[in-house]
mmCIF file of C-alpha atoms and ligand atoms in Angstrom:
data_model
loop_
_atom_site.group_PDB
_atom_site.id
_atom_site.type_symbol
_atom_site.label_atom_id
_atom_site.label_comp_id
_atom_site.label_asym_id
_atom_site.label_seq_id
_atom_site.Cartn_x
_atom_site.Cartn_y
_atom_site.Cartn_z
ATOM 1 C CA UNK A 28 70.370 129.378 125.159
ATOM 2 C CA UNK A 29 73.092 127.346 125.963
ATOM 3 C CA UNK A 30 70.883 123.940 126.021
ATOM 4 C CA UNK A 31 69.899 124.565 122.654
ATOM 5 C CA UNK A 32 72.906 125.249 121.221
ATOM 6 C CA UNK A 33 74.082 122.491 121.727
ATOM 7 C CA UNK A 34 71.066 120.435 120.685
ATOM 8 C CA UNK A 35 71.259 122.450 117.249
ATOM 9 C CA UNK A 36 75.525 120.927 117.833
ATOM 10 C CA UNK A 37 74.138 117.735 118.100
ATOM 11 C CA UNK A 38 72.399 116.809 115.096
ATOM 12 C CA UNK A 39 74.257 118.746 113.337
ATOM 13 C CA UNK A 40 76.944 116.524 114.944
ATOM 14 C CA UNK A 41 74.778 113.293 113.372
ATOM 15 C CA UNK A 42 74.221 114.979 110.062
ATOM 16 C CA UNK A 43 74.657 111.748 107.763
ATOM 17 C CA UNK A 44 77.215 110.266 108.470
ATOM 18 C CA UNK A 45 78.948 108.879 105.435
ATOM 19 C CA UNK A 46 81.818 106.745 105.119
ATOM 20 C CA UNK A 47 84.120 106.745 101.353
ATOM 21 C CA UNK A 48 87.055 104.380 101.732
ATOM 22 C CA UNK A 49 90.208 104.094 98.771
ATOM 23 C CA UNK A 50 93.865 103.282 98.950
ATOM 24 C CA UNK A 51 96.916 105.663 98.683
ATOM 25 C CA UNK A 52 98.119 107.162 94.893
ATOM 26 C CA UNK A 53 94.102 107.586 94.357
ATOM 27 C CA UNK A 54 92.128 110.759 93.571
ATOM 28 C CA UNK A 55 88.635 110.535 95.793
ATOM 29 C CA UNK A 56 85.663 112.471 96.089
ATOM 30 C CA UNK A 57 84.075 113.567 99.505
ATOM 31 C CA UNK A 58 80.532 114.239 98.898
ATOM 32 C CA UNK A 59 78.508 117.256 100.207
ATOM 33 C CA UNK A 60 75.203 119.171 99.101
ATOM 34 C CA UNK A 61 74.175 122.191 100.667
ATOM 35 C CA UNK A 62 70.246 122.337 99.833
ATOM 36 C CA UNK A 63 71.426 126.825 99.282
ATOM 37 C CA UNK A 64 72.429 127.649 96.903
ATOM 38 C CA UNK A 65 72.967 130.982 98.003
ATOM 39 C CA UNK A 66 76.416 130.434 99.458
ATOM 40 C CA UNK A 67 79.061 132.675 100.750
ATOM 41 C CA UNK A 68 81.706 130.176 101.867
ATOM 42 C CA UNK A 69 83.105 126.961 102.679
ATOM 43 C CA UNK A 70 84.807 125.252 105.011
ATOM 44 C CA UNK A 71 86.382 121.416 104.742
ATOM 45 C CA UNK A 72 87.918 120.444 108.176
ATOM 46 C CA UNK A 73 90.244 118.295 110.147
ATOM 47 C CA UNK A 74 89.251 118.753 113.902
ATOM 48 C CA UNK A 75 92.147 116.436 114.596
ATOM 49 C CA UNK A 76 95.015 118.782 112.986
ATOM 50 C CA UNK A 77 96.516 122.387 113.663
ATOM 51 C CA UNK A 78 95.228 124.286 111.875
ATOM 52 C CA UNK A 79 92.021 122.087 111.102
ATOM 53 C CA UNK A 80 91.454 123.819 107.673
ATOM 54 C CA UNK A 81 91.307 121.572 104.323
ATOM 55 C CA UNK A 82 89.474 123.873 102.270
ATOM 56 C CA UNK A 83 88.313 127.564 102.744
ATOM 57 C CA UNK A 84 86.620 128.874 99.625
ATOM 58 C CA UNK A 85 85.189 132.535 100.025
ATOM 59 C CA UNK A 86 83.837 134.903 97.890
ATOM 60 C CA UNK A 87 85.248 133.143 94.966
ATOM 61 C CA UNK A 88 88.512 132.286 96.241
ATOM 62 C CA UNK A 89 90.198 129.901 97.848
ATOM 63 C CA UNK A 90 92.093 131.069 101.304
ATOM 64 C CA UNK A 91 95.327 129.311 101.269
ATOM 65 C CA UNK A 92 96.586 131.384 103.990
ATOM 66 C CA UNK A 93 94.792 129.526 107.443
ATOM 67 C CA UNK A 94 94.947 125.634 105.158
ATOM 68 C CA UNK A 95 96.236 123.558 106.981
ATOM 69 C CA UNK A 96 100.051 122.960 105.484
ATOM 70 C CA UNK A 97 99.471 119.105 104.654
ATOM 71 C CA UNK A 98 96.556 120.162 102.284
ATOM 72 C CA UNK A 99 98.516 122.633 100.055
ATOM 73 C CA UNK A 100 97.947 121.260 96.311
ATOM 74 C CA UNK A 101 96.061 118.922 96.991
ATOM 75 C CA UNK A 102 92.363 119.663 97.218
ATOM 76 C CA UNK A 103 89.791 121.204 95.216
ATOM 77 C CA UNK A 104 86.259 121.903 95.165
ATOM 78 C CA UNK A 105 84.234 119.537 92.749
ATOM 79 C CA UNK A 106 82.770 123.182 91.491
ATOM 80 C CA UNK A 107 83.926 125.917 91.818
ATOM 81 C CA UNK A 108 80.536 127.735 90.835
ATOM 82 C CA UNK A 109 78.657 125.652 93.411
ATOM 83 C CA UNK A 110 75.709 125.423 90.945
ATOM 84 C CA UNK A 111 73.044 123.856 92.388
ATOM 85 C CA UNK A 112 74.551 123.558 95.351
ATOM 86 C CA UNK A 113 77.466 121.091 95.037
ATOM 87 C CA UNK A 114 80.421 121.904 97.552
ATOM 88 C CA UNK A 115 81.790 118.012 97.270
ATOM 89 C CA UNK A 116 85.888 118.009 98.190
ATOM 90 C CA UNK A 117 87.900 116.511 95.500
ATOM 91 C CA UNK A 118 91.482 115.260 97.740
ATOM 92 C CA UNK A 119 94.234 114.387 95.322
ATOM 93 C CA UNK A 120 96.503 111.849 95.429
ATOM 94 C CA UNK A 121 95.724 110.752 99.002
ATOM 95 C CA UNK A 122 98.259 109.270 101.860
ATOM 96 C CA UNK A 123 97.161 106.531 104.285
ATOM 97 C CA UNK A 124 97.271 109.456 106.697
ATOM 98 C CA UNK A 125 94.498 111.099 104.896
ATOM 99 C CA UNK A 126 91.779 108.901 107.008
ATOM 100 C CA UNK A 127 89.925 110.905 109.460
ATOM 101 C CA UNK A 128 86.560 112.563 109.441
ATOM 102 C CA UNK A 129 86.394 115.443 107.776
ATOM 103 C CA UNK A 130 83.330 118.135 108.328
ATOM 104 C CA UNK A 131 81.954 119.914 105.567
ATOM 105 C CA UNK A 132 80.381 123.348 105.739
ATOM 106 C CA UNK A 133 78.689 126.501 104.282
ATOM 107 C CA UNK A 134 77.645 129.756 105.037
ATOM 108 C CA UNK A 135 74.389 130.891 103.447
ATOM 109 C CA UNK A 136 72.935 133.759 102.955
ATOM 110 C CA UNK A 137 71.610 135.210 105.811
ATOM 111 C CA UNK A 138 73.783 134.319 108.665
ATOM 112 C CA UNK A 139 78.283 134.909 109.848
ATOM 113 C CA UNK A 140 78.042 131.683 111.113
ATOM 114 C CA UNK A 141 79.647 128.133 109.670
ATOM 115 C CA UNK A 142 77.426 125.364 109.675
ATOM 116 C CA UNK A 143 78.083 121.821 109.306
ATOM 117 C CA UNK A 144 75.913 120.036 107.190
ATOM 118 C CA UNK A 145 77.834 116.685 106.598
ATOM 119 C CA UNK A 146 80.176 114.555 108.076
ATOM 120 C CA UNK A 147 83.077 112.153 105.668
ATOM 121 C CA UNK A 148 84.560 108.948 107.347
ATOM 122 C CA UNK A 149 87.601 108.342 105.065
ATOM 123 C CA UNK A 150 89.384 105.817 104.927
ATOM 124 C CA UNK A 151 92.965 105.120 102.802
ATOM 125 C CA UNK A 152 93.674 101.421 103.461
ATOM 126 C CA UNK A 153 97.060 100.453 102.135
ATOM 127 C CA UNK A 154 96.000 97.283 100.405
ATOM 128 C CA UNK A 155 97.550 93.692 101.030
ATOM 129 C CA UNK A 156 97.743 93.390 97.679
ATOM 130 C CA UNK A 157 97.719 94.848 94.334
ATOM 131 C CA UNK A 158 96.190 92.648 91.214
ATOM 132 C CA UNK A 159 97.063 93.986 87.720
ATOM 133 C CA UNK A 160 94.674 93.168 84.215
ATOM 134 C CA UNK A 161 93.795 94.856 81.644
ATOM 135 C CA UNK A 162 89.651 95.211 80.136
ATOM 136 C CA UNK A 163 88.272 91.991 78.781
ATOM 137 C CA UNK A 164 90.223 89.405 80.519
ATOM 138 C CA UNK A 165 89.408 87.066 83.898
ATOM 139 C CA UNK A 166 90.589 87.409 87.097
ATOM 140 C CA UNK A 167 92.030 85.955 90.106
ATOM 141 C CA UNK A 168 91.511 87.702 93.374
ATOM 142 C CA UNK A 169 92.863 85.383 95.302
ATOM 143 C CA UNK A 170 92.859 84.965 99.258
ATOM 144 C CA UNK A 171 93.256 82.136 101.812
ATOM 145 C CA UNK A 172 91.450 81.788 105.304
ATOM 146 C CA UNK A 173 93.755 80.195 108.271
ATOM 147 C CA UNK A 174 90.498 78.812 109.878
ATOM 148 C CA UNK A 175 88.953 75.602 107.094
ATOM 149 C CA UNK A 176 86.037 76.207 108.660
ATOM 150 C CA UNK A 177 83.814 78.908 106.746
ATOM 151 C CA UNK A 178 80.358 79.476 107.041
ATOM 152 C CA UNK A 179 80.147 82.450 104.665
ATOM 153 C CA UNK A 180 82.376 83.988 102.262
ATOM 154 C CA UNK A 181 81.785 87.779 101.083
ATOM 155 C CA UNK A 182 83.454 89.508 98.822
ATOM 156 C CA UNK A 183 82.465 93.016 99.195
ATOM 157 C CA UNK A 184 83.968 96.669 97.376
ATOM 158 C CA UNK A 185 82.893 99.417 99.719
ATOM 159 C CA UNK A 186 82.695 101.877 97.717
ATOM 160 C CA UNK A 187 79.700 100.563 95.827
ATOM 161 C CA UNK A 188 76.200 100.606 96.783
ATOM 162 C CA UNK A 189 75.274 97.960 97.396
ATOM 163 C CA UNK A 190 78.763 96.806 97.975
ATOM 164 C CA UNK A 191 78.276 92.537 97.675
ATOM 165 C CA UNK A 192 81.002 91.778 94.951
ATOM 166 C CA UNK A 193 80.072 87.583 95.938
ATOM 167 C CA UNK A 194 78.067 86.621 98.448
ATOM 168 C CA UNK A 195 78.516 82.291 99.255
ATOM 169 C CA UNK A 196 76.837 80.566 102.403
ATOM 170 C CA UNK A 197 75.812 77.136 103.102
ATOM 171 C CA UNK A 198 76.985 75.117 99.670
ATOM 172 C CA UNK A 199 75.733 78.143 97.280
ATOM 173 C CA UNK A 200 75.736 82.306 95.965
ATOM 174 C CA UNK A 201 73.165 84.341 96.789
ATOM 175 C CA UNK A 202 72.380 87.170 94.156
ATOM 176 C CA UNK A 203 69.648 89.047 95.730
ATOM 177 C CA UNK A 204 71.925 92.188 97.511
ATOM 178 C CA UNK A 205 74.566 91.129 94.988
ATOM 179 C CA UNK A 206 75.954 94.953 92.898
ATOM 180 C CA UNK A 207 74.273 94.144 89.178
ATOM 181 C CA UNK A 208 77.952 95.184 87.745
ATOM 182 C CA UNK A 209 78.974 91.834 88.705
ATOM 183 C CA UNK A 210 75.671 90.056 87.935
ATOM 184 C CA UNK A 211 77.048 85.925 86.221
ATOM 185 C CA UNK A 212 80.866 87.590 86.046
ATOM 186 C CA UNK A 213 81.799 86.318 89.458
ATOM 187 C CA UNK A 214 82.127 83.051 90.836
ATOM 188 C CA UNK A 215 84.854 81.399 93.605
ATOM 189 C CA UNK A 216 87.656 79.307 92.141
ATOM 190 C CA UNK A 217 86.478 76.455 94.434
ATOM 191 C CA UNK A 218 83.556 76.068 96.164
ATOM 192 C CA UNK A 219 84.951 73.140 98.481
ATOM 193 C CA UNK A 220 86.520 76.286 99.613
ATOM 194 C CA UNK A 221 88.897 73.126 100.187
ATOM 195 C CA UNK A 222 92.234 74.258 102.276
ATOM 196 C CA UNK A 223 90.510 77.731 103.265
ATOM 197 C CA UNK A 224 90.968 79.108 99.734
ATOM 198 C CA UNK A 225 88.425 81.419 99.390
ATOM 199 C CA UNK A 226 89.653 83.446 96.705
ATOM 200 C CA UNK A 227 87.309 84.839 93.402
ATOM 201 C CA UNK A 228 87.387 85.222 89.691
ATOM 202 C CA UNK A 229 86.497 87.804 88.263
ATOM 203 C CA UNK A 230 85.334 87.574 84.522
ATOM 204 C CA UNK A 231 85.725 90.015 81.053
ATOM 205 C CA UNK A 232 86.987 92.780 83.677
ATOM 206 C CA UNK A 233 86.560 96.234 82.579
ATOM 207 C CA UNK A 234 88.134 99.934 83.431
ATOM 208 C CA UNK A 235 84.813 100.249 86.030
ATOM 209 C CA UNK A 236 85.670 96.995 88.237
ATOM 210 C CA UNK A 237 89.205 98.825 89.415
ATOM 211 C CA UNK A 238 88.719 99.593 93.387
ATOM 212 C CA UNK A 239 89.698 97.661 96.461
ATOM 213 C CA UNK A 240 87.844 94.385 97.140
ATOM 214 C CA UNK A 241 87.502 93.349 100.647
ATOM 215 C CA UNK A 242 87.659 89.462 101.378
ATOM 216 C CA UNK A 243 85.616 88.089 104.073
ATOM 217 C CA UNK A 244 84.883 85.205 105.741
ATOM 218 C CA UNK A 245 82.218 83.884 108.329
ATOM 219 C CA UNK A 246 84.369 81.277 110.325
ATOM 220 C CA UNK A 247 82.116 79.374 113.635
ATOM 221 C CA UNK A 248 78.848 79.861 114.792
ATOM 222 C CA UNK A 249 79.186 83.589 116.533
ATOM 223 C CA UNK A 250 81.857 84.425 115.349
ATOM 224 C CA UNK A 251 81.406 88.115 113.284
ATOM 225 C CA UNK A 252 82.403 88.277 109.791
ATOM 226 C CA UNK A 253 85.585 89.838 109.497
ATOM 227 C CA UNK A 254 88.577 91.080 106.506
ATOM 228 C CA UNK A 255 91.835 88.904 106.265
ATOM 229 C CA UNK A 256 92.659 90.622 102.950
ATOM 230 C CA UNK A 257 91.888 93.574 100.562
ATOM 231 C CA UNK A 258 93.177 93.478 97.538
ATOM 232 C CA UNK A 259 93.712 96.046 95.117
ATOM 233 C CA UNK A 260 92.439 95.555 91.124
ATOM 234 C CA UNK A 261 94.095 97.716 89.287
ATOM 235 C CA UNK A 262 93.219 97.750 85.569
ATOM 236 C CA UNK A 263 95.533 100.220 83.284
ATOM 237 C CA UNK A 264 94.403 100.768 79.383
ATOM 238 C CA UNK A 265 98.027 98.621 78.368
ATOM 239 C CA UNK A 266 100.108 96.820 80.370
ATOM 240 C CA UNK A 267 104.237 97.165 78.823
ATOM 241 C CA UNK A 268 106.420 94.589 80.144
ATOM 242 C CA UNK A 269 110.020 95.007 79.690
ATOM 243 C CA UNK A 270 113.233 93.696 81.808
ATOM 244 C CA UNK A 271 115.262 95.952 83.621
ATOM 245 C CA UNK A 272 117.821 97.337 81.577
ATOM 246 C CA UNK A 273 115.682 97.955 78.816
ATOM 247 C CA UNK A 274 114.322 100.841 77.721
ATOM 248 C CA UNK A 275 110.412 100.833 77.450
ATOM 249 C CA UNK A 276 108.259 103.265 75.697
ATOM 250 C CA UNK A 277 104.730 104.061 77.316
ATOM 251 C CA UNK A 278 102.600 105.123 74.569
ATOM 252 C CA UNK A 279 99.767 107.677 74.535
ATOM 253 C CA UNK A 280 97.749 109.967 71.901
ATOM 254 C CA UNK A 281 96.418 113.056 72.424
ATOM 255 C CA UNK A 282 93.177 113.439 69.942
ATOM 256 C CA UNK A 283 93.799 117.044 69.574
ATOM 257 C CA UNK A 284 96.994 117.833 68.077
ATOM 258 C CA UNK A 285 97.267 122.021 69.649
ATOM 259 C CA UNK A 286 99.194 120.825 73.015
ATOM 260 C CA UNK A 287 100.865 123.139 75.013
ATOM 261 C CA UNK A 288 102.016 120.666 77.311
ATOM 262 C CA UNK A 289 102.367 117.216 78.714
ATOM 263 C CA UNK A 290 102.601 115.780 82.456
ATOM 264 C CA UNK A 291 103.022 111.729 83.154
ATOM 265 C CA UNK A 292 102.532 111.351 86.706
ATOM 266 C CA UNK A 293 102.853 107.832 88.891
ATOM 267 C CA UNK A 294 100.591 108.469 91.993
ATOM 268 C CA UNK A 295 102.298 106.403 93.909
ATOM 269 C CA UNK A 296 105.375 108.752 94.673
ATOM 270 C CA UNK A 297 105.975 111.877 95.742
ATOM 271 C CA UNK A 298 106.168 114.139 94.122
ATOM 272 C CA UNK A 299 103.711 112.732 91.970
ATOM 273 C CA UNK A 300 105.281 114.231 88.350
ATOM 274 C CA UNK A 301 107.596 112.126 86.297
ATOM 275 C CA UNK A 302 108.135 114.321 83.582
ATOM 276 C CA UNK A 303 106.258 118.086 82.386
ATOM 277 C CA UNK A 304 106.878 119.478 79.266
ATOM 278 C CA UNK A 305 105.851 122.610 77.993
ATOM 279 C CA UNK A 306 106.586 125.481 75.923
ATOM 280 C CA UNK A 307 108.677 123.305 74.029
ATOM 281 C CA UNK A 308 111.190 122.021 77.318
ATOM 282 C CA UNK A 309 110.917 119.382 79.754
ATOM 283 C CA UNK A 310 111.141 120.788 83.121
ATOM 284 C CA UNK A 311 113.866 119.782 85.904
ATOM 285 C CA UNK A 312 112.734 121.817 89.002
ATOM 286 C CA UNK A 313 112.467 120.087 92.084
ATOM 287 C CA UNK A 314 108.633 119.162 92.156
ATOM 288 C CA UNK A 315 109.466 116.534 89.504
ATOM 289 C CA UNK A 316 110.423 113.463 90.787
ATOM 290 C CA UNK A 317 114.287 112.285 90.973
ATOM 291 C CA UNK A 318 113.328 109.189 88.379
ATOM 292 C CA UNK A 319 113.257 111.754 85.566
ATOM 293 C CA UNK A 320 117.111 111.092 85.465
ATOM 294 C CA UNK A 321 115.367 108.085 83.603
ATOM 295 C CA UNK A 322 112.932 109.530 81.815
ATOM 296 C CA UNK A 323 113.255 110.750 77.845
ATOM 297 C CA UNK A 324 110.776 112.719 75.851
ATOM 298 C CA UNK A 325 110.852 112.417 71.852
ATOM 299 C CA UNK A 326 108.545 113.427 69.515
ATOM 300 C CA UNK A 327 107.440 111.544 66.655
ATOM 301 C CA UNK A 328 106.735 114.357 63.168
HETATM 302 C C1 NAG B 419 101.190 113.339 106.093
HETATM 303 O O1 NAG B 419 102.522 112.690 106.053
HETATM 304 C C2 NAG B 419 103.104 113.751 105.511
HETATM 305 C C3 NAG B 419 104.862 113.156 105.443
HETATM 306 O O2 NAG B 419 104.354 111.848 105.127
HETATM 307 C C4 NAG B 419 103.263 115.050 106.258
HETATM 308 O O3 NAG B 419 104.323 115.617 105.343
HETATM 309 C C5 NAG B 419 101.836 115.252 105.938
HETATM 310 O O4 NAG B 419 101.552 116.780 106.567
HETATM 311 C C6 NAG B 419 100.794 114.570 106.443
HETATM 312 N N1 NAG B 419 99.577 115.159 106.344
HETATM 313 C C7 NAG B 419 98.049 114.725 107.248
HETATM 314 C C8 NAG B 419 97.245 115.401 107.330
HETATM 315 O O5 NAG B 419 98.550 114.549 108.193
HETATM 316 C C1 NAG B 420 69.645 85.652 100.201
HETATM 317 O O1 NAG B 420 70.438 86.784 101.075
HETATM 318 C C2 NAG B 420 69.417 87.359 101.588
HETATM 319 C C3 NAG B 420 70.217 88.650 102.246
HETATM 320 O O2 NAG B 420 71.251 89.484 101.815
HETATM 321 C C4 NAG B 420 67.952 86.275 102.082
HETATM 322 O O3 NAG B 420 66.992 87.438 102.758
HETATM 323 C C5 NAG B 420 68.072 86.015 101.543
HETATM 324 O O4 NAG B 420 66.789 84.546 102.860
HETATM 325 C C6 NAG B 420 69.085 84.628 100.806
HETATM 326 N N1 NAG B 420 68.718 84.033 99.833
HETATM 327 C C7 NAG B 420 68.774 82.747 99.712
HETATM 328 C C8 NAG B 420 68.218 81.501 99.020
HETATM 329 O O5 NAG B 420 70.013 81.826 100.563
HETATM 330 C C1 NAG B 421 117.754 102.825 75.724
HETATM 331 O O1 NAG B 421 118.148 103.988 74.957
HETATM 332 C C2 NAG B 421 119.316 105.413 74.591
HETATM 333 C C3 NAG B 421 118.658 106.334 74.514
HETATM 334 O O2 NAG B 421 117.910 106.702 73.531
HETATM 335 C C4 NAG B 421 120.248 104.660 74.499
HETATM 336 O O3 NAG B 421 121.505 105.185 73.980
HETATM 337 C C5 NAG B 421 119.673 103.123 75.006
HETATM 338 O O4 NAG B 421 121.460 102.326 74.382
HETATM 339 C C6 NAG B 421 118.941 101.593 75.072
HETATM 340 N N1 NAG B 421 119.191 100.899 75.536
HETATM 341 C C7 NAG B 421 119.047 99.859 75.247
HETATM 342 C C8 NAG B 421 119.355 97.903 75.995
HETATM 343 O O5 NAG B 421 118.125 99.699 73.702
#
């Protein structure tokens, strides 16, 4: 019996390993799909932690008692109805230390066992640089290689498939495996790569361009490709500029007027809420970031 169990274990260990990459402060989905829809329980775990439970969902409820405290209020299922076997996990406002291997397990109809059906590796990388732009603009993603004998340049977005944004080799751009959304919109700033300049320019930016970009080069003949810079491109709807000491207004308009609560957050802070307005008054409890003291709230009637 033991060898059979070991074999099953190995098989389940090997099940489609997926890598999800993001930067701190974002919500991220770890996809997982069960082929059986009669799911009795879902368990997401991180075997390197104690307790290892990231999320445990059983009989229509999240079990918070056995959960690792680091994930309290930071995890949710994409769909609590588990429609069509979707047991994907949402991790909210991820930190660098969310980097790790997550196992997705389900218990289905006829067995007591929670069976691991997928392993997902989450990589949360602090970008070397954050670039902010607005939709419609052109933006330069700066990158310089210290070695000038560059054989190939590659810009990638690890969250896309295919992940190639730009690929340049032997004096020309190669668009064969380029992600379709970047076709005709991306170019090197200097095709001569003078002084190791491998910056790229992205034209007519849209909201879907927001994400992590890796600047990679191949130099010497036998050298492997190496990441020399990670840039996070932020594409907010609006950029408000101000100077220290001034008041700034961040405009926001809801199309429904029956608003019961308003929340402003800054995902890079902990806690992330900067303003919470509900039932006619501002909340000021400790779950709100101390920045709140600088915030006011007004309505136009
Ligand atoms: C990550 O670090 C924070 C402190 O900054 C800690 O509270 C939390 O438990 C850690 N989470 C994990 C998953 O290690
Ligand atoms: C472009 O790259 C692909 C592989 O990504 C390769 O098969 C093809 O030969 C390249 N085309 C040119 C013109 O170099
Ligand atoms: C900022 O707003 C406060 C409160 O409304 C007001 O008292 C202050 O004069 C304003 N400061 C500037 C620089 O406009």
